[in-house]
Structures are given as C-alpha cells and as structure tokens.
Short mmCIF file of C-alpha atoms and ligand atoms in Angstrom, two decimals:
data_model
loop_
_atom_site.label_atom_id
_atom_site.label_comp_id
_atom_site.label_asym_id
_atom_site.label_seq_id
_atom_site.Cartn_x
_atom_site.Cartn_y
_atom_site.Cartn_z
CA MET O 1 11.98 13.40 -6.87
CA THR O 2 15.56 12.21 -7.12
CA ARG O 3 17.38 12.36 -10.51
CA GLY O 4 17.64 8.32 -10.58
CA GLN O 5 13.87 8.16 -10.13
CA SER O 6 12.68 10.71 -12.62
CA ARG O 7 15.36 9.23 -14.97
CA ALA O 8 14.13 5.64 -14.20
CA LEU O 9 10.49 6.90 -15.28
CA GLU O 10 11.61 8.39 -18.63
CA ALA O 11 13.51 4.96 -19.37
CA TRP O 12 10.91 2.16 -18.30
CA ALA O 13 7.62 3.81 -17.57
CA SER O 14 6.28 3.27 -20.82
CA ASP O 15 7.12 -0.42 -20.88
CA TRP O 16 6.65 -1.42 -17.11
CA VAL O 17 3.98 1.13 -15.97
CA ILE O 18 0.38 0.28 -16.94
CA PRO O 19 -2.30 3.30 -16.29
CA GLU O 20 -5.38 2.80 -14.17
CA THR O 21 -7.24 3.73 -17.44
CA ALA O 22 -6.09 0.89 -19.46
CA GLN O 23 -8.69 -1.24 -21.07
CA GLY O 24 -9.58 -4.11 -18.21
CA PRO O 25 -9.41 -6.77 -17.21
CA VAL O 26 -5.93 -7.23 -18.31
CA ASP O 27 -4.75 -10.07 -19.52
CA TRP O 28 -1.66 -10.80 -17.32
CA THR O 29 -0.56 -14.02 -18.85
CA SER O 30 -0.05 -11.82 -22.21
CA ARG O 31 1.12 -8.93 -20.46
CA PHE O 32 4.15 -11.01 -18.68
CA SER O 33 4.33 -13.41 -21.69
CA ARG O 34 4.01 -16.42 -19.36
CA ARG O 35 1.34 -17.91 -17.22
CA ALA O 36 2.14 -17.90 -13.56
CA PRO O 37 0.23 -17.03 -10.05
CA LEU O 38 -0.69 -13.54 -9.83
CA GLY O 39 0.81 -11.27 -6.64
CA VAL O 40 0.11 -7.90 -6.04
CA GLU O 41 1.42 -5.37 -3.59
CA ILE O 42 -0.86 -2.28 -2.93
CA GLY O 43 0.71 0.90 -1.80
CA PHE O 44 4.28 -0.17 -2.27
CA GLY O 45 5.85 3.14 -1.30
CA MET O 46 9.48 3.33 -2.29
CA GLY O 47 9.14 -0.67 -3.25
CA GLN O 48 11.46 -2.48 -0.98
CA ALA O 49 9.23 -5.32 0.04
CA LEU O 50 8.10 -5.89 -3.36
CA LEU O 51 11.52 -6.23 -4.68
CA THR O 52 12.35 -8.73 -1.80
CA TRP O 53 9.20 -10.53 -2.95
CA ALA O 54 10.24 -10.64 -6.76
CA GLU O 55 13.71 -12.10 -5.86
CA THR O 56 11.93 -14.64 -3.14
CA ASP O 57 9.34 -15.73 -5.54
CA PRO O 58 10.48 -15.98 -9.14
CA GLY O 59 7.58 -18.25 -10.29
CA MET O 60 5.07 -15.56 -9.72
CA ASN O 61 3.89 -12.71 -11.83
CA LEU O 62 3.87 -9.37 -9.74
CA VAL O 63 2.16 -6.46 -9.94
CA GLY O 64 2.46 -3.32 -7.48
CA ILE O 65 0.01 -0.32 -7.14
CA ASP O 66 0.48 2.84 -6.02
CA VAL O 67 0.03 6.68 -7.06
CA TYR O 68 3.33 7.84 -5.46
CA ARG O 69 5.57 8.80 -8.86
CA PRO O 70 9.03 8.92 -6.80
CA GLY O 71 8.26 5.65 -5.36
CA ILE O 72 7.13 4.24 -8.96
CA GLY O 73 10.48 5.71 -10.26
CA ALA O 74 12.45 4.03 -7.26
CA LEU O 75 10.83 0.79 -7.85
CA LEU O 76 11.57 0.63 -11.61
CA ALA O 77 15.23 1.67 -11.03
CA GLY O 78 15.31 -1.07 -8.32
CA ARG O 79 13.83 -3.87 -10.88
CA ALA O 80 16.32 -2.65 -13.77
CA GLU O 81 19.28 -2.95 -11.23
CA ARG O 82 18.13 -6.32 -10.15
CA ASP O 83 17.14 -7.32 -13.75
CA ILE O 84 13.76 -8.44 -12.52
CA ALA O 85 11.46 -9.32 -15.49
CA HIS O 86 8.44 -10.54 -13.64
CA LEU O 87 7.33 -7.47 -12.27
CA LEU O 88 4.96 -4.66 -13.41
CA VAL O 89 3.50 -1.67 -11.79
CA VAL O 90 0.25 0.11 -12.30
CA GLU O 91 -0.13 3.78 -11.30
CA GLY O 92 -3.58 4.56 -9.97
CA ASP O 93 -5.94 4.24 -6.67
CA ALA O 94 -6.05 0.44 -5.90
CA ARG O 95 -9.81 0.83 -5.60
CA VAL O 96 -9.91 1.62 -9.20
CA VAL O 97 -7.37 -0.30 -10.62
CA LEU O 98 -8.57 -3.70 -8.59
CA ASP O 99 -12.01 -2.91 -9.71
CA ARG O 100 -11.11 -2.41 -13.49
CA LEU O 101 -7.94 -4.27 -14.32
CA PHE O 102 -8.23 -7.47 -12.43
CA ALA O 103 -10.89 -10.16 -12.87
CA THR O 104 -12.79 -12.31 -10.26
CA GLY O 105 -10.51 -14.92 -8.61
CA SER O 106 -7.34 -13.94 -10.48
CA ILE O 107 -4.94 -13.10 -7.58
CA ARG O 108 -2.91 -15.91 -5.58
CA GLU O 109 -1.78 -13.23 -3.07
CA ALA O 110 -2.42 -9.68 -2.27
CA ARG O 111 -0.23 -7.70 0.29
CA ILE O 112 -0.69 -4.12 1.83
CA PHE O 113 1.89 -2.78 4.32
CA PHE O 114 1.55 0.06 6.24
CA PRO O 115 -1.19 1.90 4.41
CA ASP O 116 -2.76 5.28 5.18
CA PRO O 117 -0.38 7.03 8.17
CA TRP O 118 -2.94 9.20 9.49
CA PRO O 119 -3.52 8.24 13.14
CA LYS O 120 -6.13 11.49 13.50
CA LYS O 121 -9.80 10.25 14.23
CA ARG O 122 -11.16 12.69 11.65
CA HIS O 123 -8.89 10.81 8.71
CA HIS O 124 -10.41 7.17 9.61
CA LYS O 125 -13.11 7.65 6.92
CA ARG O 126 -10.35 7.88 4.42
CA ARG O 127 -9.02 4.77 5.33
CA LEU O 128 -8.07 2.18 2.39
CA VAL O 129 -9.13 -0.96 4.35
CA ASN O 130 -12.74 -0.77 4.81
CA ALA O 131 -15.43 -2.98 4.17
CA ALA O 132 -15.89 -2.04 0.60
CA PHE O 133 -12.42 -2.49 -0.18
CA VAL O 134 -12.05 -5.57 1.56
CA ARG O 135 -15.24 -7.23 -0.19
CA LEU O 136 -13.47 -5.98 -3.60
CA LEU O 137 -10.02 -7.58 -2.86
CA SER O 138 -11.68 -10.93 -1.64
CA ASP O 139 -13.58 -10.94 -4.64
CA ARG O 140 -10.44 -10.89 -6.48
CA LEU O 141 -8.48 -13.27 -4.97
CA GLU O 142 -8.30 -16.97 -6.09
CA PRO O 143 -10.09 -19.57 -3.91
CA GLY O 144 -7.35 -20.59 -1.44
CA GLY O 145 -5.44 -17.06 -2.20
CA ARG O 146 -3.90 -15.02 0.20
CA LEU O 147 -4.34 -11.38 1.90
CA ARG O 148 -1.53 -10.23 3.96
CA LEU O 149 -1.50 -7.06 5.84
CA ALA O 150 0.65 -5.06 8.31
CA THR O 151 0.19 -1.69 10.38
CA ASP O 152 2.25 0.02 12.87
CA TRP O 153 -1.06 1.88 14.55
CA GLU O 154 -2.71 -0.40 17.03
CA ASP O 155 -5.91 1.00 16.64
CA TYR O 156 -5.96 0.53 13.02
CA ALA O 157 -4.83 -2.88 13.62
CA VAL O 158 -8.20 -3.43 15.11
CA TRP O 159 -10.10 -1.87 12.88
CA MET O 160 -8.70 -3.88 9.96
CA LEU O 161 -9.17 -7.13 12.34
CA GLY O 162 -12.74 -5.99 12.75
CA VAL O 163 -13.48 -5.28 9.06
CA LEU O 164 -11.81 -8.48 7.83
CA GLU O 165 -13.47 -10.77 10.58
CA ALA O 166 -16.72 -9.49 9.23
CA GLU O 167 -16.01 -10.20 5.71
CA GLY O 168 -17.56 -13.85 5.39
CA THR O 169 -15.19 -14.92 2.42
CA LEU O 170 -11.99 -14.75 4.47
CA SER O 171 -10.52 -16.80 7.08
CA ASN O 172 -8.13 -15.70 9.51
CA GLU O 173 -5.19 -17.88 9.65
CA SER O 174 -4.06 -17.13 13.13
CA GLY O 175 -7.65 -18.07 14.71
CA THR O 176 -9.00 -14.40 15.41
CA GLY O 177 -5.92 -12.80 16.34
CA TYR O 178 -2.70 -11.29 14.64
CA ALA O 179 -0.28 -13.16 12.66
CA GLY O 180 3.58 -12.63 13.46
CA ARG O 181 5.88 -11.23 10.43
CA PHE O 182 6.00 -13.93 7.95
CA ALA O 183 9.54 -15.04 6.64
CA GLY O 184 10.37 -13.07 3.83
CA ARG O 185 8.64 -9.98 4.59
CA ASP O 186 11.21 -7.17 4.42
CA ILE O 187 11.39 -4.18 6.75
CA THR O 188 9.81 -1.47 4.59
CA ARG O 189 10.93 2.28 4.53
CA PHE O 190 7.61 3.50 6.42
CA GLU O 191 8.04 0.61 8.88
CA ALA O 192 11.84 1.21 9.72
CA ARG O 193 10.24 5.11 10.54
CA GLY O 194 7.95 3.37 13.17
CA GLN O 195 10.40 1.47 14.61
CA ARG O 196 12.44 4.61 15.12
CA LEU O 197 9.28 6.14 16.81
CA GLY O 198 8.89 3.08 19.06
CA HIS O 199 5.60 1.97 17.24
CA GLY O 200 4.81 -1.84 17.67
CA VAL O 201 3.94 -3.91 14.66
CA TRP O 202 0.81 -5.73 14.06
CA ASP O 203 0.68 -8.33 10.92
CA LEU O 204 -2.60 -9.89 9.54
CA SER O 205 -3.05 -13.04 6.98
CA TYR O 206 -6.51 -14.20 5.73
CA ILE O 207 -7.17 -16.89 3.23
CA LYS O 208 -9.86 -17.05 0.66
CA GLN O 209 -12.51 -19.49 1.35
CA GLY O 210 -13.19 -21.76 -1.84
C1 LIG T 301 2.32 4.94 4.26
S1 LIG T 301 3.02 4.43 2.63
C2 LIG T 301 3.70 3.12 2.75
C3 LIG T 301 4.53 2.26 1.89
C4 LIG T 301 5.13 1.23 2.02
N1 LIG T 301 4.36 0.15 2.04
C5 LIG T 301 6.08 1.00 3.37
O1 LIG T 301 5.85 0.38 4.27
O2 LIG T 301 7.01 1.67 3.06
C6 LIG T 301 1.33 4.32 1.93
C7 LIG T 301 1.51 3.79 0.41
O3 LIG T 301 0.27 3.69 -0.09
C8 LIG T 301 0.17 4.49 -1.30
N2 LIG T 301 -1.31 4.59 -1.29
C9 LIG T 301 -2.21 5.21 -0.43
N3 LIG T 301 -3.42 5.20 -0.79
C10 LIG T 301 -3.60 4.57 -1.92
C11 LIG T 301 -4.50 3.98 -3.25
N4 LIG T 301 -5.76 4.52 -2.55
N5 LIG T 301 -3.97 3.41 -4.32
C12 LIG T 301 -2.86 3.09 -4.34
N6 LIG T 301 -1.71 3.56 -3.51
C13 LIG T 301 -2.08 3.98 -2.30
C14 LIG T 301 0.78 5.71 -0.88
O4 LIG T 301 1.14 6.43 -2.15
C15 LIG T 301 2.05 5.35 -0.42
O5 LIG T 301 3.00 4.94 -1.25
#
C-alpha cells in the first residue's frame, strides 16, 4: 500500500467506508442524505471506473464494494481530490454485502468489470459470477434496472453469458450476444493490463424484468 492510500484510509475510512458487518439493510437515502437512484460497482479495484461514473452521473448515489484495502485507499483519495460527495464504499465480500446490506429491488445499476483474473480451470469454481450470485444480484436490482459486466477472458465471457441467459429475470440488451463498450466506461487498470497482453474485451448488459 502506498503512503497516499494509507493516509486516505486513516483520514476518511471512518466516514466513507461501511463494514460488511454493519446493520442491514442500510438505509441508503439517509446514509447519503438524499434520495437518488442507487448504483453499485463490485470489485472496483483501484477505482478509476467508479470515480468516472461518479463524475458522469452526479444524480446517482454510488457504492463501491471491494475487499482490497490499497484500492479502497486509492478510491478514497480520488474521491477527496475530486470533491465527490455521492460515493461510499463497503469493505467486504460482495456476496455477503449484497445479501446483508441491500434490500430487494433497491439498485438501479450494478457493474462488475474484469472480475476473477484466474484463467486456470481449477479456479473456475471460485468465479464470482455464478448462478447463485446472479440470482442475488437480480433480486437486488429494481425492475428495469441494469447489470453491466466486462471481462478480458473469452471463456469467462462465454461462461457469464451462459449464466446470465439462464437467469429468467434478466434480459440481454443485445439479443443473445455481447454488448459493445458503453459510452462512459473508462479503461480500468486491469483492462489496460489485458490490452498490453493482447487480450480482447467482452461487455455484457442485462435489464431486470419488471
Ligand atoms: C481483477 S480485479 C479488477 C479490478 C477493476 N474492476 C479493474 O478492472 O481494474 C478484481 C477486483 O475484484 C475484487 N474482488 C474479487 N472478489 C471479490 C468479492 N467476492 N467481493 C468484493 N470484491 C471482490 C478484488 O479485490 C479486485 O479489486
């Protein structure tokens, strides 16, 4: 962890970071001191895409979920630098956090970019995007809410497509295939690494049925 990240954690974690053990479900309207549509990024890494989202959608209340402390520090530093007030963090495992801290139908948009960087077959059972997690995510989305994902592993893209197509409460915005990169999706650190290695990118976008 850099000194800047650790200073940011010291200065702001108590105000802007909620532990996964907090009392749930959280009343997000009162936590943000305003009523606004809720957006969630799961596994934000160093936070570039989430900070850009906060800048491009000032009318949303945004929550980043991750377990990676240096990344949380980097996000808090970026939040302070850019003077963003409508962004909070939950530190914890997204599976527990979504289950405990978010009510059914409470999220307008959820994003997961470049999860699980393990291409080996023996790691596949650990994948975050699986049937149970997609069911939970879909339950937490508002009717008409959106789930966006991206990966730079083709076999993970095929796997995600299969899992998402099998979830009856979600419909693919691009027929039965992949979406392109949407306007406003920043290149993340992990994606840039994939580009240097010559990886492709696969985006997916689903809408929660009413
Ligand atoms: C490969 S990195 C990608 C980070 C970022 N989205 C990017 O594109 O640069 C995956 C991120 O997901 C986080 N992560 C993995 N499993 C998680 C889980 N179960 N709950 C919350 N965060 C998780 C990791 O800590 C890491 O920050």
